[in-house]
Amino acid sequence: MIYLTLFYTFFLIGLFTFGGGYAMIPMISEQVTSHGWMELSELQNFIAVSEMTPGPFAINIATFVGSQTGGIFGAVCATLGVILPSIIIIIIVAMILNKFLANKFVKGALFGVRPIVLSLILSTAIVFLFKAVIPYNGGKISTFNIEAFTLFIMLVSLAFIYKCKRKKAMNPIVLLLISGLFGLIIF
Amino acid sequence: MIPLIQKETVEKKHWISEEEIVDIIAIAESTPGPIAVNAATYIGYRVAGVLGSIFATLGLALPSFTIIFVISLFYEQFMQISAVKAIFKGLSIGVIVLIANAFFKLKKSIKLNISTAILFIVLTSYLVANYFLEITIPFFTLILILFGFIFGIVTEVLLKGKKK
């Protein structure tokens, strides 16, 4: 049953996301493709929309995936699924406050999960880039997408120059607006 | 969103003290789940118990839910337009830059020692190589997170405890 699957999938995603909304992307992309709910390119569209709309990224993406997979009830299930672990865990932590983060086992576990989260996020970025630039299917690289590669280099340089000049990262929405505009010109 | 939560709950409503909000943000960041959701749940609990936490979280989720649901209704038709398709092709490249950016931001706040650095390099290489290898293991991400817990507990608690 799609609603139950959406609920428990997003429950697991909420339960095992460490480090904020973007750390959720590797797990979401793994789950949506293994369930055959959508292509990675479509998920990337959802990520862009979720980033540009107000509200927490995690809730936006859960609602979007849920709605596209199972309509309004699917959206409700996915969104409740993603927030429920937070509610349960935070209430437990709030009841035993202070002792929780000081516990050496909790500290150790959180220390060990960091390199994993870093690795997942970086490899997701690289794999998404590969998918856009060198689509690989049936065991061979089909084409080299020079337009996508050029756009990527342009955006990275732009974000880098901005960061060096202004001493802070470019607003994600501004970056997406620029990339959308370039997309309209190039593709 | 965190500065907004801080302003609203500490400065305007005086629900939470200046010191406590710092603790709450630290806990929201180190517990699983979206940081804003965790913070809202915690503040709701502190102000009005379990029901407070549920209402605070639902309140946080409702505007997002409504906006995204409305967008998703028009998404399919919208994607038929070729100009929109081109814009989204551009956006998907922008998304890659944002994910890479999230990595560098997180990397700044995390200090790796030699064992976690090796783990990071080996795992990243494997995950990237897997794009070509195409090995799919169900719930692999979840297995990796659990492995991280065990790895951290073994190297940080059990092995260090023995040395002393």
Coordinates of C-alpha atoms in Angstrom, one line a residue:
Chain A
M1 CA 0.0 0.0 0.0
I2 CA 1.5 3.3 -1.2
Y3 CA 0.5 5.4 1.8
L4 CA 2.0 3.1 4.3
T5 CA 5.1 2.8 2.3
L6 CA 5.4 6.6 2.0
F7 CA 4.9 7.0 5.7
Y8 CA 7.5 4.5 6.9
T9 CA 10.0 5.5 4.2
F10 CA 9.8 9.1 5.3
F11 CA 9.7 8.1 8.9
L12 CA 13.1 6.3 8.4
I13 CA 14.4 9.3 6.5
G14 CA 13.5 11.6 9.4
L15 CA 14.9 9.2 11.9
F16 CA 18.3 8.8 10.3
T17 CA 19.0 12.3 9.0
F18 CA 21.8 14.0 10.8
G19 CA 23.0 17.5 9.9
G20 CA 19.9 19.2 8.5
G21 CA 17.8 19.1 5.4
Y22 CA 20.4 18.6 2.8
A23 CA 21.7 15.5 4.6
M24 CA 18.3 14.0 3.7
I25 CA 18.9 14.1 -0.1
P26 CA 21.1 10.9 -0.3
M27 CA 18.6 8.8 1.5
I28 CA 15.6 10.3 -0.4
S29 CA 17.3 9.7 -3.7
E30 CA 18.1 6.1 -2.7
Q31 CA 14.5 5.4 -1.6
V32 CA 12.7 7.1 -4.5
T33 CA 14.7 5.3 -7.1
S34 CA 14.6 1.9 -5.4
H35 CA 10.8 2.2 -5.1
G36 CA 10.7 3.3 -8.7
W37 CA 8.7 6.4 -7.7
M38 CA 10.7 8.8 -9.9
E39 CA 13.9 9.5 -11.9
L40 CA 16.7 11.4 -10.2
S41 CA 16.3 14.3 -12.7
E42 CA 12.7 14.7 -11.4
L43 CA 13.9 14.7 -7.8
Q44 CA 16.4 17.4 -8.7
N45 CA 13.5 19.5 -9.9
F46 CA 11.7 18.9 -6.6
I47 CA 14.8 19.9 -4.7
A48 CA 15.0 23.2 -6.7
V49 CA 11.3 23.9 -6.0
S50 CA 11.6 23.0 -2.3
E51 CA 14.6 25.3 -1.9
M52 CA 12.8 28.3 -3.6
T53 CA 9.6 28.0 -1.6
P54 CA 9.4 29.2 2.0
G55 CA 9.5 26.7 5.0
P56 CA 11.8 24.0 6.1
F57 CA 13.4 22.2 3.1
A58 CA 12.7 18.7 4.6
I59 CA 9.0 19.3 4.9
N60 CA 8.8 20.8 1.4
I61 CA 10.5 17.9 -0.2
A62 CA 8.5 15.3 1.7
T63 CA 5.3 17.0 0.8
F64 CA 6.3 17.2 -2.9
V65 CA 7.4 13.6 -3.2
G66 CA 4.3 12.4 -1.3
S67 CA 2.0 14.4 -3.4
Q68 CA 3.4 13.3 -6.7
T69 CA 3.5 9.7 -5.6
G70 CA 0.1 9.4 -3.8
G71 CA -1.9 12.6 -4.1
I72 CA -3.0 14.6 -1.1
F73 CA -3.1 11.6 1.2
G74 CA 0.3 10.6 0.1
A75 CA 1.6 14.1 0.9
V76 CA 0.0 14.0 4.4
C77 CA 1.6 10.5 5.0
A78 CA 5.1 11.6 3.8
T79 CA 5.0 14.9 5.8
L80 CA 3.8 13.3 9.0
G81 CA 6.3 10.5 8.5
V82 CA 9.2 12.9 8.3
I83 CA 8.2 15.0 11.3
L84 CA 7.1 12.2 13.7
P85 CA 10.7 10.9 14.6
S86 CA 11.6 14.5 15.5
I87 CA 8.6 14.8 17.8
I88 CA 9.3 11.5 19.5
I89 CA 13.0 11.9 19.9
I90 CA 12.9 15.6 21.0
I91 CA 10.2 14.8 23.7
I92 CA 12.4 12.0 25.0
V93 CA 15.5 14.2 25.0
A94 CA 13.6 17.2 26.6
M95 CA 12.6 14.9 29.4
I96 CA 16.2 13.9 30.2
L97 CA 17.8 17.2 29.1
N98 CA 21.5 17.9 29.5
K99 CA 22.4 14.4 30.4
F100 CA 21.7 13.3 26.8
L101 CA 24.4 15.2 24.9
A102 CA 26.9 14.6 27.7
N103 CA 26.5 10.8 27.6
K104 CA 29.8 9.4 26.2
F105 CA 28.0 6.8 24.1
V106 CA 25.8 9.4 22.5
K107 CA 28.9 11.6 21.9
G108 CA 30.8 8.6 20.4
A109 CA 27.9 7.7 18.1
L110 CA 27.5 11.3 16.9
F111 CA 31.2 11.5 16.3
G112 CA 31.2 8.4 14.2
V113 CA 28.2 9.4 12.1
R114 CA 29.8 12.7 10.9
P115 CA 32.2 11.3 8.3
I116 CA 29.4 9.1 7.0
V117 CA 27.1 12.2 6.6
L118 CA 29.9 14.2 4.9
S119 CA 30.7 11.4 2.6
L120 CA 27.0 10.9 1.6
I121 CA 26.4 14.5 0.8
L122 CA 29.7 14.9 -1.2
S123 CA 29.1 11.8 -3.2
T124 CA 25.5 12.8 -3.9
A125 CA 26.7 16.1 -5.4
I126 CA 29.3 14.2 -7.5
V127 CA 26.9 11.5 -8.7
F128 CA 24.3 14.2 -9.6
L129 CA 27.0 16.0 -11.6
F130 CA 28.0 12.7 -13.3
K131 CA 24.4 12.0 -14.2
A132 CA 24.0 15.5 -15.7
V133 CA 27.3 15.6 -17.6
I134 CA 28.1 11.9 -18.5
P135 CA 24.9 10.0 -18.5
Y136 CA 25.8 6.3 -17.9
N137 CA 23.4 3.6 -18.8
G138 CA 23.7 0.0 -20.0
G139 CA 27.3 -0.1 -19.0
K140 CA 28.6 2.7 -21.2
I141 CA 28.8 6.4 -21.2
S142 CA 26.4 7.6 -23.9
T143 CA 27.3 11.3 -24.3
F144 CA 29.2 14.1 -22.8
N145 CA 26.8 16.9 -22.0
I146 CA 29.0 20.0 -22.7
E147 CA 26.2 22.5 -22.0
A148 CA 25.5 21.1 -18.5
F149 CA 29.3 20.9 -17.7
T150 CA 29.8 24.6 -18.9
L151 CA 26.9 25.7 -16.8
F152 CA 28.2 23.9 -13.7
I153 CA 31.6 25.5 -14.1
M154 CA 30.0 28.9 -14.6
L155 CA 27.9 28.6 -11.4
V156 CA 30.7 27.3 -9.3
S157 CA 33.0 30.2 -10.4
L158 CA 30.2 32.6 -9.8
A159 CA 29.5 31.3 -6.3
F160 CA 33.2 31.2 -5.5
I161 CA 33.9 34.8 -6.6
Y162 CA 30.8 36.0 -4.7
K163 CA 32.1 34.2 -1.6
C164 CA 35.5 35.7 -1.9
K165 CA 34.2 39.2 -2.5
R166 CA 31.4 39.3 0.0
K167 CA 32.9 37.0 2.6
K168 CA 29.6 35.0 2.8
A169 CA 27.9 32.3 0.7
M170 CA 25.5 33.4 -2.0
N171 CA 21.8 33.2 -1.1
P172 CA 20.6 29.8 -2.5
I173 CA 17.5 31.4 -4.0
V174 CA 19.6 33.9 -5.9
L175 CA 21.9 31.1 -7.1
L176 CA 18.9 29.1 -8.3
L177 CA 17.4 32.1 -10.1
I178 CA 20.7 32.6 -11.9
S179 CA 20.9 28.9 -12.9
G180 CA 17.3 28.9 -14.1
L181 CA 18.0 32.0 -16.3
F182 CA 21.1 30.4 -17.7
G183 CA 19.1 27.2 -18.3
L184 CA 16.6 29.2 -20.4
I185 CA 19.4 30.7 -22.5
I186 CA 21.5 27.5 -22.9
F187 CA 19.1 24.6 -23.3
Chain B
M1 CA 14.9 29.9 9.9
I2 CA 16.7 29.5 13.2
P3 CA 17.3 33.3 13.6
L4 CA 13.6 33.8 13.0
I5 CA 12.6 31.2 15.6
Q6 CA 15.1 32.8 18.1
K7 CA 13.6 36.3 17.5
E8 CA 10.0 35.1 17.8
T9 CA 10.3 32.9 20.9
V10 CA 13.0 34.7 22.9
E11 CA 12.7 38.4 22.1
K12 CA 9.0 38.7 21.3
K13 CA 7.1 36.0 23.2
H14 CA 9.7 35.5 26.0
W15 CA 8.9 31.8 26.1
I16 CA 12.6 30.8 26.3
S17 CA 15.6 32.5 27.8
E18 CA 18.7 33.6 25.9
E19 CA 20.8 30.8 27.4
E20 CA 18.3 28.1 26.8
I21 CA 17.8 28.8 23.1
V22 CA 21.5 28.1 22.6
D23 CA 21.1 24.7 24.2
I24 CA 18.0 24.0 22.2
I25 CA 19.7 24.8 18.9
A26 CA 22.6 22.6 19.8
I27 CA 20.2 19.7 20.6
A28 CA 18.2 20.4 17.4
E29 CA 21.3 20.1 15.4
S30 CA 22.7 16.9 16.9
T31 CA 19.4 14.9 17.1
P32 CA 18.1 13.3 13.9
G33 CA 15.5 15.1 11.7
P34 CA 15.2 18.5 10.2
I35 CA 16.8 21.2 12.5
A36 CA 13.8 23.6 12.3
V37 CA 11.3 20.8 13.1
N38 CA 13.4 19.7 16.1
A39 CA 13.7 23.3 17.4
A40 CA 10.0 23.8 17.1
T41 CA 9.2 20.5 18.8
Y42 CA 11.5 21.3 21.7
I43 CA 10.2 24.9 22.2
G44 CA 6.6 23.6 22.0
Y45 CA 7.4 21.0 24.7
R46 CA 9.1 23.6 27.0
V47 CA 6.2 26.0 26.7
A48 CA 3.2 23.6 26.8
G49 CA 4.3 19.9 27.2
V50 CA 3.6 17.1 24.8
L51 CA 0.6 18.7 23.2
G52 CA 2.5 22.0 22.8
S53 CA 5.3 20.2 20.9
I54 CA 2.8 18.5 18.6
F55 CA 1.0 21.8 17.8
A56 CA 4.2 23.8 17.4
T57 CA 5.5 21.2 14.8
L58 CA 2.2 20.9 12.9
G59 CA 2.1 24.7 12.9
L60 CA 5.5 24.8 11.4
A61 CA 4.7 22.2 8.8
L62 CA 1.3 23.5 7.6
P63 CA 2.3 26.6 5.5
S64 CA 5.0 24.5 3.7
F65 CA 2.6 21.7 3.2
T66 CA -0.1 23.9 1.7
I67 CA 2.2 25.8 -0.6
I68 CA 4.0 22.8 -1.9
F69 CA 0.8 20.8 -2.4
V70 CA -0.7 23.6 -4.5
I71 CA 2.5 23.7 -6.6
S72 CA 2.6 20.0 -7.1
L73 CA -1.0 20.1 -8.5
F74 CA 0.3 22.3 -11.4
Y75 CA 3.7 20.7 -11.7
E76 CA 2.9 18.2 -14.5
Q77 CA 1.2 20.7 -16.8
F78 CA 3.9 23.2 -16.0
M79 CA 6.6 20.8 -17.0
Q80 CA 5.0 20.4 -20.5
I81 CA 6.1 23.9 -21.4
S82 CA 9.5 23.8 -23.2
A83 CA 10.8 27.0 -21.7
V84 CA 10.0 25.7 -18.2
K85 CA 11.9 22.5 -19.1
A86 CA 14.9 24.5 -20.0
I87 CA 14.7 26.5 -16.8
F88 CA 14.6 23.3 -14.7
K89 CA 17.6 21.9 -16.6
G90 CA 19.5 25.0 -15.4
L91 CA 18.0 24.6 -11.9
S92 CA 19.1 21.0 -11.6
I93 CA 22.7 22.1 -12.2
G94 CA 22.2 24.9 -9.6
V95 CA 21.0 22.2 -7.1
I96 CA 24.3 20.3 -7.5
V97 CA 26.2 23.5 -6.6
L98 CA 23.9 23.9 -3.5
I99 CA 24.5 20.3 -2.4
A100 CA 28.3 20.8 -2.8
N101 CA 27.9 24.1 -0.8
A102 CA 26.0 22.2 2.0
F103 CA 29.0 19.8 2.1
F104 CA 31.6 22.6 2.5
K105 CA 29.5 24.3 5.1
L106 CA 29.1 21.1 7.1
K107 CA 32.8 20.3 6.7
K108 CA 33.7 23.5 8.3
S109 CA 31.9 22.6 11.6
I110 CA 33.3 19.1 11.7
K111 CA 36.8 18.1 12.7
L112 CA 37.9 14.7 11.4
N113 CA 40.7 12.8 13.0
I114 CA 42.8 10.2 11.1
S115 CA 40.4 7.3 11.4
T116 CA 37.3 9.3 10.5
A117 CA 39.2 11.0 7.6
I118 CA 40.2 7.6 6.2
L119 CA 36.6 6.4 6.6
F120 CA 35.4 9.5 4.8
I121 CA 37.8 9.1 1.8
V122 CA 37.2 5.4 1.4
L123 CA 33.4 5.7 1.6
T124 CA 33.2 8.7 -0.8
S125 CA 35.4 6.9 -3.3
Y126 CA 33.2 3.9 -3.2
L127 CA 30.0 5.8 -3.5
V128 CA 31.3 7.7 -6.5
A129 CA 32.6 4.6 -8.1
N130 CA 29.3 3.0 -7.5
Y131 CA 27.8 5.3 -10.1
F132 CA 29.6 3.1 -12.7
L133 CA 29.4 -0.2 -10.7
E134 CA 25.7 0.2 -10.2
I135 CA 25.5 -2.1 -7.1
T136 CA 22.3 -1.5 -5.2
I137 CA 22.0 -2.6 -1.7
P138 CA 18.6 -2.0 -0.1
F139 CA 18.7 0.6 2.7
F140 CA 22.5 1.1 2.2
T141 CA 22.4 4.7 3.5
L142 CA 20.7 3.5 6.7
I143 CA 23.3 0.7 7.1
L144 CA 26.0 3.3 6.7
I145 CA 24.6 5.6 9.4
L146 CA 24.3 2.6 11.8
F147 CA 27.8 1.6 11.0
G148 CA 28.9 5.2 11.8
F149 CA 27.3 4.9 15.3
I150 CA 29.1 1.7 16.0
F151 CA 32.3 3.0 14.6
G152 CA 32.1 6.1 16.8
I153 CA 31.3 4.2 19.9
V154 CA 34.0 1.6 19.4
T155 CA 36.8 4.1 18.5
E156 CA 35.8 7.0 20.8
V157 CA 34.5 5.2 23.9
L158 CA 35.6 1.6 24.0
L159 CA 39.2 1.8 22.6
K160 CA 39.9 5.1 24.4
G161 CA 38.5 3.8 27.6
K162 CA 40.9 0.8 27.5
K163 CA 44.0 3.1 27.0
K164 CA 43.3 4.8 30.4

